[in-house]
mmCIF file of C-alpha atoms in Angstrom:
data_model
loop_
_atom_site.group_PDB
_atom_site.id
_atom_site.type_symbol
_atom_site.label_atom_id
_atom_site.label_comp_id
_atom_site.label_asym_id
_atom_site.label_seq_id
_atom_site.Cartn_x
_atom_site.Cartn_y
_atom_site.Cartn_z
ATOM 1 C CA UNK A 1 106.987 -110.036 -31.056
ATOM 2 C CA UNK A 2 102.996 -110.795 -30.138
ATOM 3 C CA UNK A 3 102.532 -113.749 -27.664
ATOM 4 C CA UNK A 4 99.418 -115.565 -26.535
ATOM 5 C CA UNK A 5 99.407 -117.932 -23.295
ATOM 6 C CA UNK A 6 96.721 -119.962 -22.167
ATOM 7 C CA UNK A 7 95.402 -120.022 -18.623
ATOM 8 C CA UNK A 8 92.704 -122.080 -16.276
ATOM 9 C CA UNK A 9 92.156 -125.202 -14.519
ATOM 10 C CA UNK A 10 93.970 -128.242 -15.413
ATOM 11 C CA UNK A 11 91.223 -130.749 -14.133
ATOM 12 C CA UNK A 12 87.672 -130.322 -14.675
ATOM 13 C CA UNK A 13 85.048 -132.748 -13.419
ATOM 14 C CA UNK A 14 82.791 -134.525 -15.808
ATOM 15 C CA UNK A 15 79.319 -132.677 -16.429
ATOM 16 C CA UNK A 16 81.015 -129.411 -15.468
ATOM 17 C CA UNK A 17 82.106 -126.510 -17.725
ATOM 18 C CA UNK A 18 85.590 -126.065 -19.032
ATOM 19 C CA UNK A 19 86.822 -122.478 -18.753
ATOM 20 C CA UNK A 20 90.066 -121.200 -20.225
ATOM 21 C CA UNK A 21 91.341 -117.602 -21.050
ATOM 22 C CA UNK A 22 94.140 -116.866 -23.777
ATOM 23 C CA UNK A 23 96.103 -113.551 -22.920
ATOM 24 C CA UNK A 24 97.418 -111.556 -25.664
ATOM 25 C CA UNK A 25 100.671 -109.617 -25.052
ATOM 26 C CA UNK A 26 102.744 -107.216 -26.901
ATOM 27 C CA UNK A 27 99.924 -106.729 -29.614
ATOM 28 C CA UNK A 28 96.118 -105.562 -29.517
ATOM 29 C CA UNK A 29 93.393 -107.889 -29.636
ATOM 30 C CA UNK A 30 91.285 -105.222 -31.116
ATOM 31 C CA UNK A 31 93.388 -105.242 -34.337
ATOM 32 C CA UNK A 32 91.219 -105.269 -37.666
ATOM 33 C CA UNK A 33 93.509 -107.984 -39.447
ATOM 34 C CA UNK A 34 93.069 -110.659 -36.696
ATOM 35 C CA UNK A 35 90.721 -113.262 -35.660
ATOM 36 C CA UNK A 36 91.254 -115.455 -32.544
ATOM 37 C CA UNK A 37 90.851 -119.046 -32.125
ATOM 38 C CA UNK A 38 90.738 -122.289 -30.395
ATOM 39 C CA UNK A 39 91.891 -125.459 -31.240
ATOM 40 C CA UNK A 40 92.252 -128.896 -29.143
ATOM 41 C CA UNK A 41 94.213 -131.914 -29.185
ATOM 42 C CA UNK A 42 93.379 -134.806 -27.426
ATOM 43 C CA UNK A 43 96.854 -136.986 -26.220
ATOM 44 C CA UNK A 44 98.202 -138.816 -29.187
ATOM 45 C CA UNK A 45 95.369 -137.648 -31.547
ATOM 46 C CA UNK A 46 95.142 -134.894 -34.145
ATOM 47 C CA UNK A 47 94.068 -131.143 -34.143
ATOM 48 C CA UNK A 48 90.468 -129.965 -33.722
ATOM 49 C CA UNK A 49 89.063 -126.430 -34.535
ATOM 50 C CA UNK A 50 86.456 -125.555 -32.004
ATOM 51 C CA UNK A 51 85.777 -121.844 -32.850
ATOM 52 C CA UNK A 52 87.142 -118.101 -33.523
ATOM 53 C CA UNK A 53 86.214 -114.846 -32.429
ATOM 54 C CA UNK A 54 86.593 -111.288 -33.965
ATOM 55 C CA UNK A 55 87.411 -108.293 -31.199
ATOM 56 C CA UNK A 56 83.837 -107.174 -32.106
ATOM 57 C CA UNK A 57 82.573 -110.114 -30.938
ATOM 58 C CA UNK A 58 81.237 -112.159 -34.093
ATOM 59 C CA UNK A 59 81.630 -115.780 -33.672
ATOM 60 C CA UNK A 60 82.427 -118.853 -35.600
ATOM 61 C CA UNK A 61 82.087 -122.350 -34.154
ATOM 62 C CA UNK A 62 82.626 -126.059 -34.849
ATOM 63 C CA UNK A 63 78.939 -127.268 -35.759
ATOM 64 C CA UNK A 64 79.763 -130.451 -34.048
ATOM 65 C CA UNK A 65 80.658 -128.611 -30.606
ATOM 66 C CA UNK A 66 78.404 -125.370 -31.153
ATOM 67 C CA UNK A 67 75.715 -126.337 -28.514
ATOM 68 C CA UNK A 68 78.376 -126.453 -25.901
ATOM 69 C CA UNK A 69 80.828 -123.917 -26.827
ATOM 70 C CA UNK A 70 81.057 -120.091 -25.872
ATOM 71 C CA UNK A 71 83.968 -117.871 -26.739
ATOM 72 C CA UNK A 72 84.009 -114.511 -25.742
ATOM 73 C CA UNK A 73 86.634 -111.480 -25.657
ATOM 74 C CA UNK A 74 87.430 -108.947 -23.259
ATOM 75 C CA UNK A 75 89.267 -105.784 -25.270
ATOM 76 C CA UNK A 76 89.984 -103.997 -21.903
ATOM 77 C CA UNK A 77 92.128 -106.908 -20.671
ATOM 78 C CA UNK A 78 93.231 -108.211 -24.132
ATOM 79 C CA UNK A 79 92.097 -111.313 -23.269
ATOM 80 C CA UNK A 80 89.663 -114.092 -25.045
ATOM 81 C CA UNK A 81 87.928 -117.174 -23.481
ATOM 82 C CA UNK A 82 86.384 -120.281 -23.855
ATOM 83 C CA UNK A 83 83.944 -122.008 -22.193
ATOM 84 C CA UNK A 84 82.749 -125.574 -23.150
ATOM 85 C CA UNK A 85 79.852 -127.047 -21.216
ATOM 86 C CA UNK A 86 78.968 -130.498 -20.051
ATOM 87 C CA UNK A 87 82.216 -131.943 -20.482
ATOM 88 C CA UNK A 88 83.405 -135.740 -20.686
ATOM 89 C CA UNK A 89 86.173 -137.645 -20.839
ATOM 90 C CA UNK A 90 86.429 -136.927 -24.649
ATOM 91 C CA UNK A 91 86.884 -133.102 -24.021
ATOM 92 C CA UNK A 92 90.520 -134.144 -22.166
ATOM 93 C CA UNK A 93 92.831 -132.413 -24.864
ATOM 94 C CA UNK A 94 95.509 -130.046 -24.919
ATOM 95 C CA UNK A 95 93.744 -126.733 -25.845
ATOM 96 C CA UNK A 96 95.465 -124.122 -27.780
ATOM 97 C CA UNK A 97 94.657 -120.531 -28.364
ATOM 98 C CA UNK A 98 96.052 -119.144 -31.636
ATOM 99 C CA UNK A 99 95.914 -115.914 -33.953
ATOM 100 C CA UNK A 100 94.179 -116.353 -37.361
ATOM 101 C CA UNK A 101 94.787 -113.879 -40.152
ATOM 102 C CA UNK A 102 91.818 -111.801 -41.370
ATOM 103 C CA UNK A 103 91.559 -110.491 -44.935
ATOM 104 C CA UNK A 104 89.335 -107.521 -45.369
ATOM 105 C CA UNK A 105 86.426 -108.243 -48.150
ATOM 106 C CA UNK A 106 86.535 -112.087 -47.893
ATOM 107 C CA UNK A 107 83.969 -114.028 -46.085
ATOM 108 C CA UNK A 108 85.101 -116.049 -43.071
ATOM 109 C CA UNK A 109 86.920 -119.309 -44.234
ATOM 110 C CA UNK A 110 87.983 -118.352 -47.605
ATOM 111 C CA UNK A 111 91.683 -118.014 -46.297
ATOM 112 C CA UNK A 112 91.819 -120.022 -43.117
ATOM 113 C CA UNK A 113 94.796 -120.727 -41.079
ATOM 114 C CA UNK A 114 96.562 -119.867 -37.687
ATOM 115 C CA UNK A 115 99.921 -118.134 -37.977
ATOM 116 C CA UNK A 116 100.789 -117.816 -34.064
ATOM 117 C CA UNK A 117 100.270 -120.473 -31.582
ATOM 118 C CA UNK A 118 100.186 -120.496 -27.743
ATOM 119 C CA UNK A 119 102.110 -123.351 -25.843
ATOM 120 C CA UNK A 120 98.646 -125.011 -25.158
ATOM 121 C CA UNK A 121 97.308 -126.179 -21.726
ATOM 122 C CA UNK A 122 96.509 -129.758 -20.736
ATOM 123 C CA UNK A 123 92.942 -129.886 -19.523
ATOM 124 C CA UNK A 124 91.974 -133.287 -17.939
ATOM 125 C CA UNK A 125 88.392 -134.145 -17.566
ATOM 126 C CA UNK A 126 88.250 -136.775 -14.682
ATOM 127 C CA UNK A 127 86.092 -137.176 -11.209
ATOM 128 C CA UNK B 1 82.299 -134.430 -40.116
ATOM 129 C CA UNK B 2 84.215 -133.969 -42.970
ATOM 130 C CA UNK B 3 87.901 -135.055 -42.642
ATOM 131 C CA UNK B 4 90.922 -134.723 -44.703
ATOM 132 C CA UNK B 5 93.132 -137.725 -45.484
ATOM 133 C CA UNK B 6 96.880 -137.856 -44.877
ATOM 134 C CA UNK B 7 98.859 -141.161 -44.882
ATOM 135 C CA UNK B 8 100.047 -141.801 -41.080
ATOM 136 C CA UNK B 9 103.889 -142.130 -41.771
ATOM 137 C CA UNK B 10 106.409 -140.833 -44.609
ATOM 138 C CA UNK B 11 110.221 -141.149 -44.346
ATOM 139 C CA UNK B 12 113.385 -140.037 -46.269
ATOM 140 C CA UNK B 13 116.930 -140.174 -45.780
ATOM 141 C CA UNK B 14 118.819 -136.647 -45.091
ATOM 142 C CA UNK B 15 119.241 -134.706 -48.321
ATOM 143 C CA UNK B 16 116.249 -136.385 -50.048
ATOM 144 C CA UNK B 17 112.931 -135.068 -50.626
ATOM 145 C CA UNK B 18 109.358 -136.567 -49.644
ATOM 146 C CA UNK B 19 105.919 -135.414 -50.262
ATOM 147 C CA UNK B 20 102.674 -135.815 -47.980
ATOM 148 C CA UNK B 21 99.652 -135.896 -49.434
ATOM 149 C CA UNK B 22 96.243 -134.307 -48.273
ATOM 150 C CA UNK B 23 93.097 -135.748 -50.104
ATOM 151 C CA UNK B 24 89.663 -134.464 -49.564
ATOM 152 C CA UNK B 25 86.343 -133.933 -51.661
ATOM 153 C CA UNK B 26 85.532 -130.940 -53.785
ATOM 154 C CA UNK B 27 83.630 -129.355 -50.941
ATOM 155 C CA UNK B 28 86.468 -129.989 -48.470
ATOM 156 C CA UNK B 29 88.588 -127.349 -50.248
ATOM 157 C CA UNK B 30 85.841 -125.183 -51.257
ATOM 158 C CA UNK B 31 87.907 -122.056 -50.279
ATOM 159 C CA UNK B 32 91.030 -122.902 -52.878
ATOM 160 C CA UNK B 33 93.267 -120.426 -50.597
ATOM 161 C CA UNK B 34 92.320 -122.332 -47.340
ATOM 162 C CA UNK B 35 94.658 -125.167 -47.496
ATOM 163 C CA UNK B 36 97.523 -124.588 -45.162
ATOM 164 C CA UNK B 37 100.101 -127.131 -43.470
ATOM 165 C CA UNK B 38 101.434 -127.215 -39.930
ATOM 166 C CA UNK B 39 104.397 -128.962 -38.478
ATOM 167 C CA UNK B 40 104.602 -130.196 -34.694
ATOM 168 C CA UNK B 41 107.523 -131.552 -32.870
ATOM 169 C CA UNK B 42 106.529 -133.722 -29.838
ATOM 170 C CA UNK B 43 105.156 -131.787 -26.758
ATOM 171 C CA UNK B 44 105.126 -128.218 -28.730
ATOM 172 C CA UNK B 45 102.548 -126.405 -30.462
ATOM 173 C CA UNK B 46 101.723 -126.616 -34.156
ATOM 174 C CA UNK B 47 103.778 -124.174 -36.516
ATOM 175 C CA UNK B 48 102.567 -122.829 -39.844
ATOM 176 C CA UNK B 49 104.522 -123.757 -42.612
ATOM 177 C CA UNK B 50 102.471 -123.038 -45.649
ATOM 178 C CA UNK B 51 99.339 -120.903 -45.852
ATOM 179 C CA UNK B 52 97.101 -120.267 -48.830
ATOM 180 C CA UNK B 53 98.275 -123.471 -50.773
ATOM 181 C CA UNK B 54 101.696 -122.293 -51.474
ATOM 182 C CA UNK B 55 102.777 -119.447 -49.603
ATOM 183 C CA UNK B 56 105.515 -119.807 -46.846
ATOM 184 C CA UNK B 57 105.594 -117.307 -43.659
ATOM 185 C CA UNK B 58 108.580 -115.445 -42.726
ATOM 186 C CA UNK B 59 111.267 -117.759 -41.495
ATOM 187 C CA UNK B 60 110.288 -120.916 -43.001
ATOM 188 C CA UNK B 61 112.908 -122.269 -45.282
ATOM 189 C CA UNK B 62 112.420 -122.455 -48.927
ATOM 190 C CA UNK B 63 112.818 -126.585 -48.544
ATOM 191 C CA UNK B 64 109.229 -126.547 -47.542
ATOM 192 C CA UNK B 65 106.714 -126.031 -50.630
ATOM 193 C CA UNK B 66 103.175 -126.533 -51.012
ATOM 194 C CA UNK B 67 100.778 -127.205 -53.926
ATOM 195 C CA UNK B 68 97.249 -128.527 -55.021
ATOM 196 C CA UNK B 69 95.619 -130.197 -57.796
ATOM 197 C CA UNK B 70 92.225 -131.088 -57.911
ATOM 198 C CA UNK B 71 91.147 -132.626 -54.509
ATOM 199 C CA UNK B 72 94.602 -133.236 -53.290
ATOM 200 C CA UNK B 73 96.978 -130.778 -51.413
ATOM 201 C CA UNK B 74 100.542 -131.612 -51.072
ATOM 202 C CA UNK B 75 103.539 -130.707 -49.152
ATOM 203 C CA UNK B 76 106.839 -131.411 -50.072
ATOM 204 C CA UNK B 77 109.898 -131.381 -47.962
ATOM 205 C CA UNK B 78 113.243 -130.977 -49.924
ATOM 206 C CA UNK B 79 116.638 -131.306 -48.657
ATOM 207 C CA UNK B 80 115.758 -133.309 -45.672
ATOM 208 C CA UNK B 81 117.030 -132.414 -42.148
ATOM 209 C CA UNK B 82 117.022 -134.172 -38.677
ATOM 210 C CA UNK B 83 114.928 -131.593 -37.436
ATOM 211 C CA UNK B 84 112.333 -131.574 -40.048
ATOM 212 C CA UNK B 85 111.263 -135.030 -38.151
ATOM 213 C CA UNK B 86 107.719 -134.290 -36.962
ATOM 214 C CA UNK B 87 104.292 -134.586 -37.437
ATOM 215 C CA UNK B 88 102.682 -132.701 -40.422
ATOM 216 C CA UNK B 89 99.044 -131.571 -40.644
ATOM 217 C CA UNK B 90 97.022 -130.140 -43.256
ATOM 218 C CA UNK B 91 94.017 -127.896 -43.055
ATOM 219 C CA UNK B 92 91.195 -126.313 -45.129
ATOM 220 C CA UNK B 93 88.018 -124.728 -44.337
ATOM 221 C CA UNK B 94 84.832 -126.171 -45.758
ATOM 222 C CA UNK B 95 82.478 -123.184 -46.192
ATOM 223 C CA UNK B 96 79.373 -125.308 -47.106
ATOM 224 C CA UNK B 97 79.549 -126.742 -43.580
ATOM 225 C CA UNK B 98 80.988 -123.600 -41.960
ATOM 226 C CA UNK B 99 83.697 -125.812 -40.405
ATOM 227 C CA UNK B 100 87.443 -125.890 -40.277
ATOM 228 C CA UNK B 101 89.125 -129.214 -40.560
ATOM 229 C CA UNK B 102 92.530 -130.881 -40.299
ATOM 230 C CA UNK B 103 94.042 -133.948 -41.678
ATOM 231 C CA UNK B 104 94.792 -136.734 -39.394
ATOM 232 C CA UNK B 105 98.383 -135.886 -39.496
ATOM 233 C CA UNK B 106 101.451 -137.488 -40.815
ATOM 234 C CA UNK B 107 104.774 -138.715 -38.782
ATOM 235 C CA UNK B 108 107.846 -137.908 -40.831
ATOM 236 C CA UNK B 109 110.862 -139.732 -40.138
ATOM 237 C CA UNK B 110 114.190 -138.717 -41.361
ATOM 238 C CA UNK B 111 116.087 -142.102 -41.456
#
């Protein structure tokens, strides 16, 4: 069973860049049938989609975060990564990576759901 | 930013049925098949319960069902069990805004 695992610093200073990596195990990130996404959840609050990447490098970002977000993929390491710049306390959240099924022939978002999630990692923004 | 509206709480006794609504605008549900539902227990990652409006992933009991009418999607949990007590989130993709959105979440309590 494919698994996803987030890793990265749990504490980031304000104005700095948050960097996280998601490692895909027991499966290939280069599959044509999946995208790979990041979702976050502030403590006690709801879910927010950050963005999604395909192994070819195509990306889809939440417009409200787009100016600060970069998602990249390293197929040789079976990993994809998130960078969020100029962080503030409002970026404190549990960050999840997840797998998103891709339906060939349909535009992105026609079917939109995440069928497998990592356990999540708490990132706190504080000086 | 678009948002899907869910009731903050819902409840039912064991064995009963409960329905959780998820309301948006017509554009929020632009991709008809993009409606999905997630279950989240405290301290755990969300789990996909319903996708493409009505489909259940392998392993999800058929006590969970989804539907959509107009601008409202619904999740029905039949034969409530203690383990169904959790937060539930709906989601959809707003193609006109290139934005994936989630509802605010509903806390389901099994009395």
